[in-house]
Short mmCIF file of C-alpha atoms and ligand atoms in Angstrom, two decimals:
data_model
loop_
_atom_site.label_atom_id
_atom_site.label_comp_id
_atom_site.label_asym_id
_atom_site.label_seq_id
_atom_site.Cartn_x
_atom_site.Cartn_y
_atom_site.Cartn_z
CA MET D 1 252.23 -245.01 -40.39
CA GLY D 2 247.91 -245.76 -40.23
CA HIS D 3 248.79 -247.01 -36.48
CA THR D 4 250.34 -243.78 -35.30
CA LEU D 5 247.73 -242.08 -37.08
CA LYS D 6 245.06 -243.77 -35.18
CA TRP D 7 247.19 -243.44 -31.71
CA GLY D 8 248.11 -240.11 -32.84
CA ALA D 9 244.78 -238.31 -33.11
CA PRO D 10 242.43 -239.80 -30.72
CA PRO D 11 238.40 -240.37 -32.07
CA PRO D 12 236.51 -237.09 -31.89
CA LYS D 13 234.51 -237.53 -27.90
CA ARG D 14 231.10 -237.91 -27.94
CA PRO D 15 229.91 -235.28 -25.60
CA TYR D 16 228.51 -237.88 -23.00
CA LEU D 17 232.29 -239.58 -22.34
CA ARG D 18 233.62 -236.10 -21.41
CA ILE D 19 230.42 -235.70 -18.91
CA LEU D 20 230.60 -238.72 -17.84
CA GLN D 21 234.16 -237.94 -17.16
CA LEU D 22 233.61 -235.37 -15.48
CA LEU D 23 230.46 -236.69 -13.30
CA LEU D 24 232.75 -239.64 -12.11
CA LEU D 25 234.80 -236.44 -11.09
CA ALA D 26 231.85 -234.99 -9.22
CA GLY D 27 231.62 -237.57 -7.76
CA LEU D 28 234.44 -238.38 -6.00
CA PHE D 29 234.13 -234.29 -4.94
CA CYS D 30 230.92 -234.16 -4.37
CA PHE D 31 231.37 -237.51 -1.61
CA SER D 32 233.58 -235.89 0.09
CA LEU D 33 231.30 -232.62 0.76
CA GLY D 34 228.24 -234.58 1.54
CA ILE D 35 225.47 -234.86 -1.18
CA ILE D 36 222.35 -232.97 -0.53
CA GLN D 37 219.60 -236.28 -0.04
CA VAL D 38 216.10 -235.68 -0.98
CA THR D 39 213.84 -238.26 0.24
CA LYS D 40 210.24 -238.48 -0.87
CA THR D 41 207.48 -241.33 -1.66
CA VAL D 42 206.69 -242.94 -4.86
CA ARG D 43 203.69 -240.68 -6.31
CA GLU D 44 205.34 -237.22 -4.94
CA ILE D 45 207.40 -234.92 -7.09
CA ALA D 46 210.73 -234.21 -5.83
CA ILE D 47 212.74 -230.34 -6.76
CA LEU D 48 216.69 -231.00 -7.68
CA SER D 49 218.22 -227.71 -6.87
CA CYS D 50 221.35 -226.75 -9.13
CA GLU D 51 221.75 -224.15 -7.14
CA TYR D 52 222.79 -222.30 -9.42
CA ASN D 53 221.70 -218.56 -11.15
CA ILE D 54 221.49 -217.81 -14.42
CA SER D 55 220.25 -214.75 -16.35
CA THR D 56 218.06 -215.01 -19.05
CA ASP D 57 220.16 -213.03 -21.34
CA GLU D 58 222.98 -216.07 -20.22
CA LEU D 59 220.60 -218.81 -20.97
CA THR D 60 221.65 -219.04 -25.02
CA SER D 61 225.62 -219.55 -23.83
CA VAL D 62 225.20 -222.27 -21.70
CA ARG D 63 224.44 -225.35 -21.71
CA ILE D 64 222.39 -227.11 -18.69
CA TYR D 65 223.02 -231.20 -18.18
CA TRP D 66 220.76 -232.89 -15.98
CA GLN D 67 221.81 -236.68 -15.77
CA LYS D 68 221.14 -239.58 -13.29
CA ASP D 69 223.65 -241.70 -12.66
CA ARG D 70 224.94 -243.22 -16.10
CA GLU D 71 221.88 -241.43 -18.16
CA MET D 72 220.29 -238.12 -19.83
CA VAL D 73 217.07 -236.59 -18.03
CA LEU D 74 217.12 -232.53 -19.53
CA ALA D 75 219.50 -231.05 -21.60
CA VAL D 76 218.71 -226.71 -22.28
CA MET D 77 221.13 -226.19 -25.29
CA SER D 78 220.43 -222.80 -27.30
CA GLY D 79 217.34 -222.25 -24.80
CA LYS D 80 216.22 -225.20 -26.07
CA VAL D 81 214.71 -228.24 -23.37
CA GLN D 82 215.36 -231.62 -24.36
CA VAL D 83 213.59 -234.41 -21.46
CA TRP D 84 214.81 -237.61 -22.64
CA PRO D 85 211.64 -240.61 -22.91
CA LYS D 86 212.18 -241.97 -19.45
CA TYR D 87 211.54 -238.72 -17.89
CA GLU D 88 208.18 -237.43 -20.79
CA ASN D 89 205.72 -235.55 -19.59
CA ARG D 90 207.13 -235.26 -16.13
CA THR D 91 210.37 -233.20 -16.21
CA PHE D 92 210.63 -230.00 -16.78
CA THR D 93 213.24 -227.45 -15.38
CA ASP D 94 212.75 -224.15 -13.37
CA ILE D 95 215.39 -222.21 -15.40
CA THR D 96 214.45 -219.01 -11.64
CA ASN D 97 214.41 -221.27 -9.32
CA ASN D 98 218.70 -222.52 -9.00
CA LEU D 99 218.35 -224.05 -12.30
CA SER D 100 216.18 -227.24 -10.66
CA ILE D 101 214.30 -229.60 -12.52
CA VAL D 102 211.07 -231.02 -10.50
CA ILE D 103 210.31 -234.82 -11.35
CA LEU D 104 206.01 -235.29 -10.98
CA ALA D 105 205.32 -238.25 -10.28
CA LEU D 106 207.79 -239.88 -8.95
CA ARG D 107 208.66 -243.49 -9.27
CA LEU D 108 211.04 -246.32 -7.65
CA SER D 109 213.60 -246.55 -10.71
CA ASP D 110 213.82 -242.72 -10.08
CA ASN D 111 215.93 -243.32 -7.32
CA GLY D 112 219.57 -242.51 -7.70
CA THR D 113 222.36 -239.95 -8.20
CA TYR D 114 221.59 -236.41 -9.39
CA THR D 115 223.34 -234.31 -10.83
CA CYS D 116 223.69 -230.82 -12.62
CA VAL D 117 226.32 -229.62 -14.82
CA ILE D 118 226.29 -226.52 -16.48
CA GLN D 119 228.85 -225.63 -18.88
CA LYS D 120 229.28 -221.55 -20.14
CA SER D 121 231.28 -220.50 -23.68
CA GLU D 122 233.80 -218.86 -23.84
CA ARG D 123 235.98 -218.54 -26.99
CA GLY D 124 234.06 -220.51 -29.38
CA SER D 125 234.36 -224.09 -26.60
CA PHE D 126 232.23 -225.05 -23.72
CA ARG D 127 233.48 -225.33 -20.07
CA LEU D 128 232.79 -226.50 -16.51
CA GLU D 129 231.17 -223.52 -14.85
CA HIS D 130 229.54 -225.44 -12.59
CA LEU D 131 228.71 -228.41 -10.89
CA THR D 132 225.69 -230.16 -8.42
CA SER D 133 224.85 -232.67 -7.56
CA VAL D 134 221.68 -234.47 -6.13
CA MET D 135 221.08 -237.96 -4.27
CA LEU D 136 217.09 -238.52 -4.45
CA LEU D 137 215.64 -241.51 -2.35
CA VAL D 138 212.59 -242.70 -3.91
CA ARG D 139 210.66 -245.40 -1.09
CA ALA D 140 206.97 -246.94 -0.67
CA ASN D 141 206.09 -247.35 3.60
CA PHE D 142 205.05 -250.93 4.19
CA PRO D 143 201.96 -250.72 6.12
CA VAL D 144 201.72 -252.44 9.39
CA PRO D 145 201.79 -256.11 9.08
CA THR D 146 198.87 -258.51 9.36
CA ILE D 147 198.99 -262.10 10.99
CA ALA D 148 196.46 -264.27 11.19
CA GLU D 149 196.28 -267.77 11.81
CA VAL D 150 196.55 -270.34 9.30
CA GLY D 151 195.82 -273.59 10.56
CA ASN D 152 197.37 -276.52 12.78
CA PRO D 153 199.69 -278.74 11.56
CA SER D 154 200.19 -281.22 14.71
CA LEU D 155 198.20 -281.64 17.66
CA ASN D 156 199.33 -278.55 19.58
CA ILE D 157 201.09 -276.99 16.80
CA LYS D 158 199.59 -274.48 16.10
CA ARG D 159 200.24 -271.64 12.52
CA ILE D 160 200.48 -267.92 12.19
CA ASN D 161 200.91 -265.71 9.24
CA CYS D 162 202.76 -262.35 8.79
CA SER D 163 202.59 -260.36 5.87
CA THR D 164 202.33 -256.43 4.74
CA SER D 165 203.39 -255.78 0.61
CA GLY D 166 203.45 -252.38 -0.94
CA GLY D 167 206.63 -250.90 0.21
CA PHE D 168 210.09 -250.38 -1.32
CA PRO D 169 213.20 -251.39 -0.63
CA GLU D 170 213.91 -254.62 -0.06
CA PRO D 171 211.76 -255.79 3.20
CA HIS D 172 213.93 -258.03 5.48
CA LEU D 173 211.36 -260.35 7.95
CA SER D 174 212.34 -261.63 11.92
CA TRP D 175 209.94 -262.95 14.15
CA LEU D 176 211.06 -262.94 17.66
CA GLU D 177 209.73 -264.44 21.43
CA ASN D 178 211.06 -262.32 24.17
CA GLY D 179 213.71 -260.96 21.73
CA THR D 180 215.48 -262.94 20.69
CA GLU D 181 214.46 -264.09 17.86
CA VAL D 182 212.66 -267.19 16.31
CA ASN D 183 212.66 -270.07 12.95
CA ALA D 184 210.43 -269.05 10.38
CA ILE D 185 209.48 -270.80 7.99
CA ASN D 186 208.87 -270.32 4.61
CA THR D 187 209.46 -267.06 4.66
CA THR D 188 208.83 -265.56 1.04
CA VAL D 189 209.92 -262.27 -0.93
CA PHE D 190 207.95 -260.89 -4.27
CA GLN D 191 208.74 -258.08 -6.66
CA ASP D 192 206.08 -256.64 -8.25
CA PRO D 193 208.49 -256.36 -11.89
CA GLU D 194 206.02 -253.44 -13.29
CA THR D 195 206.06 -251.70 -9.66
CA GLU D 196 208.79 -253.20 -8.33
CA LEU D 197 206.86 -252.45 -4.42
CA TYR D 198 207.37 -256.10 -2.81
CA THR D 199 205.43 -258.03 -0.80
CA ILE D 200 207.30 -260.43 2.47
CA SER D 201 205.41 -263.27 3.99
CA SER D 202 206.39 -265.76 6.58
CA GLU D 203 204.70 -268.50 8.94
CA LEU D 204 205.95 -269.32 12.07
CA ASP D 205 204.90 -273.35 14.25
CA PHE D 206 204.40 -272.99 17.62
CA ASN D 207 202.95 -274.43 21.25
CA MET D 208 199.63 -273.89 21.30
CA THR D 209 200.25 -275.74 25.25
CA ASN D 210 202.55 -272.97 26.39
CA ASN D 211 201.74 -268.95 26.46
CA HIS D 212 203.45 -266.75 23.93
CA SER D 213 203.82 -263.34 22.43
CA PHE D 214 205.35 -263.24 19.15
CA VAL D 215 206.11 -260.02 17.26
CA CYS D 216 206.76 -259.97 13.26
CA LEU D 217 209.67 -257.68 12.83
CA VAL D 218 209.66 -256.19 8.72
CA LYS D 219 212.68 -253.86 8.31
CA TYR D 220 213.57 -251.88 4.47
CA GLY D 221 215.63 -249.18 4.10
CA ASP D 222 216.11 -247.81 7.64
CA LEU D 223 212.44 -247.60 8.52
CA THR D 224 211.00 -251.19 10.16
CA VAL D 225 207.37 -251.68 10.57
CA SER D 226 205.95 -254.33 13.09
CA GLN D 227 203.08 -256.70 14.64
CA THR D 228 202.68 -258.53 18.01
CA PHE D 229 200.74 -261.91 18.15
CA LYS D 230 199.33 -262.83 21.42
CA TRP D 231 198.88 -266.23 22.42
CA GLN D 232 197.08 -267.09 26.11
CA ILE D 233 195.99 -270.78 27.27
CA GLN D 234 192.84 -270.77 27.92
CA PRO D 235 191.54 -271.42 32.12
CA LYS D 236 191.20 -274.39 32.34
CA LEU D 237 187.95 -275.66 31.70
CA ASP D 238 186.49 -277.73 35.40
CA ASP D 239 187.48 -274.15 36.43
CA SER D 240 184.81 -272.41 33.96
CA PRO D 241 182.02 -274.05 35.80
CA THR D 242 182.84 -273.01 39.66
CA ASN D 243 184.19 -269.20 38.54
CA GLN D 244 180.94 -268.72 35.87
CA SER D 245 178.06 -270.42 37.34
CA PRO D 246 177.29 -269.40 40.89
CA LEU D 247 175.15 -266.54 39.81
CA LEU D 248 173.30 -269.42 36.66
CA THR D 249 173.04 -271.55 39.17
CA ILE D 250 170.95 -269.76 41.76
CA ILE D 251 169.15 -268.04 38.48
CA ILE D 252 168.00 -271.62 37.16
CA THR D 253 167.13 -273.01 40.32
CA VAL D 254 165.06 -269.77 41.35
CA SER D 255 163.15 -269.62 38.57
CA LEU D 256 162.68 -273.96 38.64
CA ILE D 257 161.05 -273.52 42.36
CA GLY D 258 159.12 -270.15 41.13
CA THR D 259 157.92 -272.15 38.68
CA PHE D 260 157.00 -275.22 40.32
CA VAL D 261 155.18 -273.28 43.61
CA ILE D 262 152.81 -271.19 40.68
CA ALA D 263 151.95 -274.33 38.60
CA ALA D 264 151.23 -276.28 42.30
CA VAL D 265 148.90 -273.54 43.48
CA ILE D 266 147.68 -272.77 40.02
CA TRP D 267 146.31 -276.68 40.23
CA GLN D 268 145.25 -276.80 43.76
CA ARG D 269 143.38 -273.80 43.59
CA LEU D 270 141.55 -275.25 40.45
CA GLN D 271 140.52 -278.52 41.77
CA ALA D 272 139.29 -275.95 44.26
CA CYS D 273 136.59 -274.15 41.84
CA ARG D 274 136.10 -276.97 39.08
CA PRO D 275 133.27 -277.40 40.54
CA ALA D 276 131.71 -273.44 40.19
CA PRO D 277 132.07 -272.61 36.70
CA ARG D 278 130.84 -275.97 35.85
CA ARG D 279 126.84 -275.49 37.26
CA ARG D 280 127.00 -271.68 36.22
CA GLU D 281 127.85 -272.11 32.89
CA ARG D 282 124.77 -272.02 31.48
CA SER D 283 123.75 -269.12 33.16
CA ASN D 284 126.16 -266.35 31.72
CA GLU D 285 129.74 -267.10 30.96
CA GLY D 286 131.47 -263.59 31.11
CA ASN D 287 130.51 -264.01 35.36
CA MET D 288 132.16 -267.34 34.81
CA GLU D 289 135.46 -265.30 33.43
CA MET D 290 134.29 -262.99 36.34
CA GLU D 291 134.66 -265.50 39.04
CA TRP D 292 138.22 -267.09 38.03
CA LEU D 293 139.70 -263.67 38.04
CA SER D 294 138.30 -263.37 41.96
CA SER D 295 139.42 -267.08 42.51
CA ASN D 296 142.58 -266.90 41.23
CA SER D 297 143.28 -263.49 43.09
CA ARG D 298 142.03 -264.49 46.36
CA GLY D 299 144.88 -268.12 45.86
CA SER D 300 147.65 -266.19 45.27
CA ALA D 301 147.17 -263.31 47.69
CA LYS D 302 145.75 -266.40 50.38
CA ALA D 303 149.61 -268.24 49.38
CA SER D 304 151.71 -265.12 49.64
CA GLY D 305 150.38 -264.02 52.76
C1 LIG V 401 218.49 -222.09 -4.44
O1 LIG V 401 219.41 -221.95 -3.74
C2 LIG V 401 219.82 -221.01 -2.65
C3 LIG V 401 221.57 -221.58 -2.07
O2 LIG V 401 221.12 -223.40 -2.18
C4 LIG V 401 219.05 -221.39 -1.32
O3 LIG V 401 219.24 -220.89 -0.43
C5 LIG V 401 217.69 -220.83 -2.25
O4 LIG V 401 217.07 -220.69 -1.24
C6 LIG V 401 217.30 -221.61 -3.37
N1 LIG V 401 216.34 -220.65 -4.73
C7 LIG V 401 215.46 -220.54 -4.10
C8 LIG V 401 214.06 -220.34 -5.03
O5 LIG V 401 214.27 -222.17 -4.03
C1 LIG V 402 219.17 -217.80 -7.17
O1 LIG V 402 217.87 -216.76 -7.07
C2 LIG V 402 217.08 -217.40 -6.24
C3 LIG V 402 215.50 -215.46 -6.44
O2 LIG V 402 216.19 -214.84 -7.17
C4 LIG V 402 217.83 -216.45 -5.25
O3 LIG V 402 216.94 -216.85 -4.00
C5 LIG V 402 218.81 -217.88 -4.52
O4 LIG V 402 219.08 -217.49 -3.30
C6 LIG V 402 220.04 -217.48 -5.54
N1 LIG V 402 220.47 -218.67 -5.40
C7 LIG V 402 222.19 -218.53 -5.66
C8 LIG V 402 222.80 -220.28 -5.01
O5 LIG V 402 222.53 -217.68 -5.66
C1 LIG V 403 203.70 -237.71 -23.73
O1 LIG V 403 202.96 -236.69 -23.87
C2 LIG V 403 202.67 -236.40 -25.50
C3 LIG V 403 201.51 -235.70 -26.21
O2 LIG V 403 200.75 -236.01 -24.93
C4 LIG V 403 202.23 -237.61 -25.99
O3 LIG V 403 202.38 -238.47 -27.06
C5 LIG V 403 203.47 -239.18 -25.72
O4 LIG V 403 203.59 -239.88 -26.66
C6 LIG V 403 204.25 -238.73 -24.48
N1 LIG V 403 205.23 -239.79 -23.99
C7 LIG V 403 205.58 -239.90 -22.75
C8 LIG V 403 205.60 -240.82 -23.09
O5 LIG V 403 204.38 -240.27 -22.38
C1 LIG V 404 205.91 -273.66 1.92
O1 LIG V 404 204.48 -272.87 1.57
C2 LIG V 404 204.69 -273.44 0.09
C3 LIG V 404 203.41 -272.87 -1.12
O2 LIG V 404 202.49 -272.08 0.21
C4 LIG V 404 204.12 -274.95 0.42
O3 LIG V 404 204.22 -275.57 -1.38
C5 LIG V 404 204.95 -276.26 1.21
O4 LIG V 404 204.52 -276.46 1.72
C6 LIG V 404 205.74 -274.76 2.78
N1 LIG V 404 206.46 -275.48 2.88
C7 LIG V 404 206.24 -275.75 4.36
C8 LIG V 404 207.90 -276.05 4.68
O5 LIG V 404 205.36 -275.39 5.07
C1 LIG V 405 204.10 -278.40 24.00
O1 LIG V 405 204.99 -278.02 25.51
C2 LIG V 405 204.60 -278.71 26.29
C3 LIG V 405 205.18 -278.93 27.94
O2 LIG V 405 206.53 -277.65 27.71
C4 LIG V 405 205.83 -280.70 25.66
O3 LIG V 405 205.30 -281.24 26.70
C5 LIG V 405 205.29 -280.98 24.84
O4 LIG V 405 205.55 -281.50 23.93
C6 LIG V 405 205.34 -280.31 23.49
N1 LIG V 405 204.25 -280.53 22.48
C7 LIG V 405 204.97 -280.21 21.18
C8 LIG V 405 204.08 -280.96 20.17
O5 LIG V 405 206.65 -280.17 20.71
C1 LIG V 406 199.25 -268.08 30.69
O1 LIG V 406 198.20 -266.77 30.46
C2 LIG V 406 197.46 -267.09 31.53
C3 LIG V 406 196.14 -265.62 31.26
O2 LIG V 406 197.11 -264.47 30.51
C4 LIG V 406 197.14 -266.89 33.03
O3 LIG V 406 196.13 -267.28 33.15
C5 LIG V 406 198.51 -268.70 32.50
O4 LIG V 406 199.09 -268.45 33.88
C6 LIG V 406 199.28 -268.47 31.76
N1 LIG V 406 200.11 -269.25 31.69
C7 LIG V 406 200.80 -269.67 31.61
C8 LIG V 406 201.75 -271.16 32.14
O5 LIG V 406 202.42 -269.00 31.89
#
């Protein structure tokens, strides 16, 4: 008897469960129609439209539910707005604009499908009036990766590292040379538990005795970022003197010869003039200087002529 009673009278269903059932149906329904997608970047503002209008008079006789996946976001009942804690202080509804919800300071955890359910009061009970789903894609863009040389693990082998951080969703990294994938070592992916943003880094070893051009490719969602690293073997050492030095050699040779010639001329002049300044030293030092200058200029004139 007790059992029959239990089975016969179903337990009072919570409104959430009923909404959930509606949502499941709605999900199927909307998938067949193609859900509206809204793509935003973290910290931006998203406006999700319920695509339904009501007059302010109707407001007291309708219930508006905005929910995400299986959790409540916002409800308007008897004209009173209630916002759930995760969305508190950054979410409001715009009754005059298609009953939209506006979510400020978007977080990655806001990713999901939002459903707007409108129920209308009719003879004491509420029935489904309207239902819309909007898919919100919140993403964070990775900056272009950076590639750095991180040493030589062995002779003729160089190690490079490619990394980028601050993006979402989860990234995948690959190294390519001439369009074909090459084996990376130590690829690590890290997700910050607080911000949910990812960091990815990977290392690659290559033979330094050959030329290389590597592409570090990072894919996340439907986006990619990449960086190219070029390695060119240095020209052989014995090439450099013949290629670069003729000019330098000429300059050095010319200046050496020039210095030698000038030094020789000065020396010659010095030897020739020595007795003269000594004689005049006592009488006038200023004249001596004049004599030096004139003898020098005569000497250079002679040398050039
Ligand atoms: C409300 O939704 C309709 C139908 O999707 C759209 O054409 C209209 O622009 C929207 N109104 C506003 C104010 O966004
Ligand atoms: C709702 O009202 C707005 C402004 O009056 C209008 O632009 C929009 O098209 C309406 N939306 C629907 C779904 O009727
Ligand atoms: C929202 O703002 C009110 C008033 O500033 C504050 O008391 C409350 O803790 C805030 N709630 C959240 C979830 O941040
Ligand atoms: C990978 O990185 C870790 C930490 O940086 C290091 O200890 C380890 O030796 C690396 N493995 C290889 C194969 O280089
Ligand atoms: C690097 O490449 C050269 C030429 O291809 C080869 O002779 C040499 O063994 C390689 N070195 C290493 C460490 O693999
Ligand atoms: C490597 O690159 C340099 C500079 O572009 C070039 O001169 C050299 O011939 C290349 N060597 C090989 C082995 O391809």
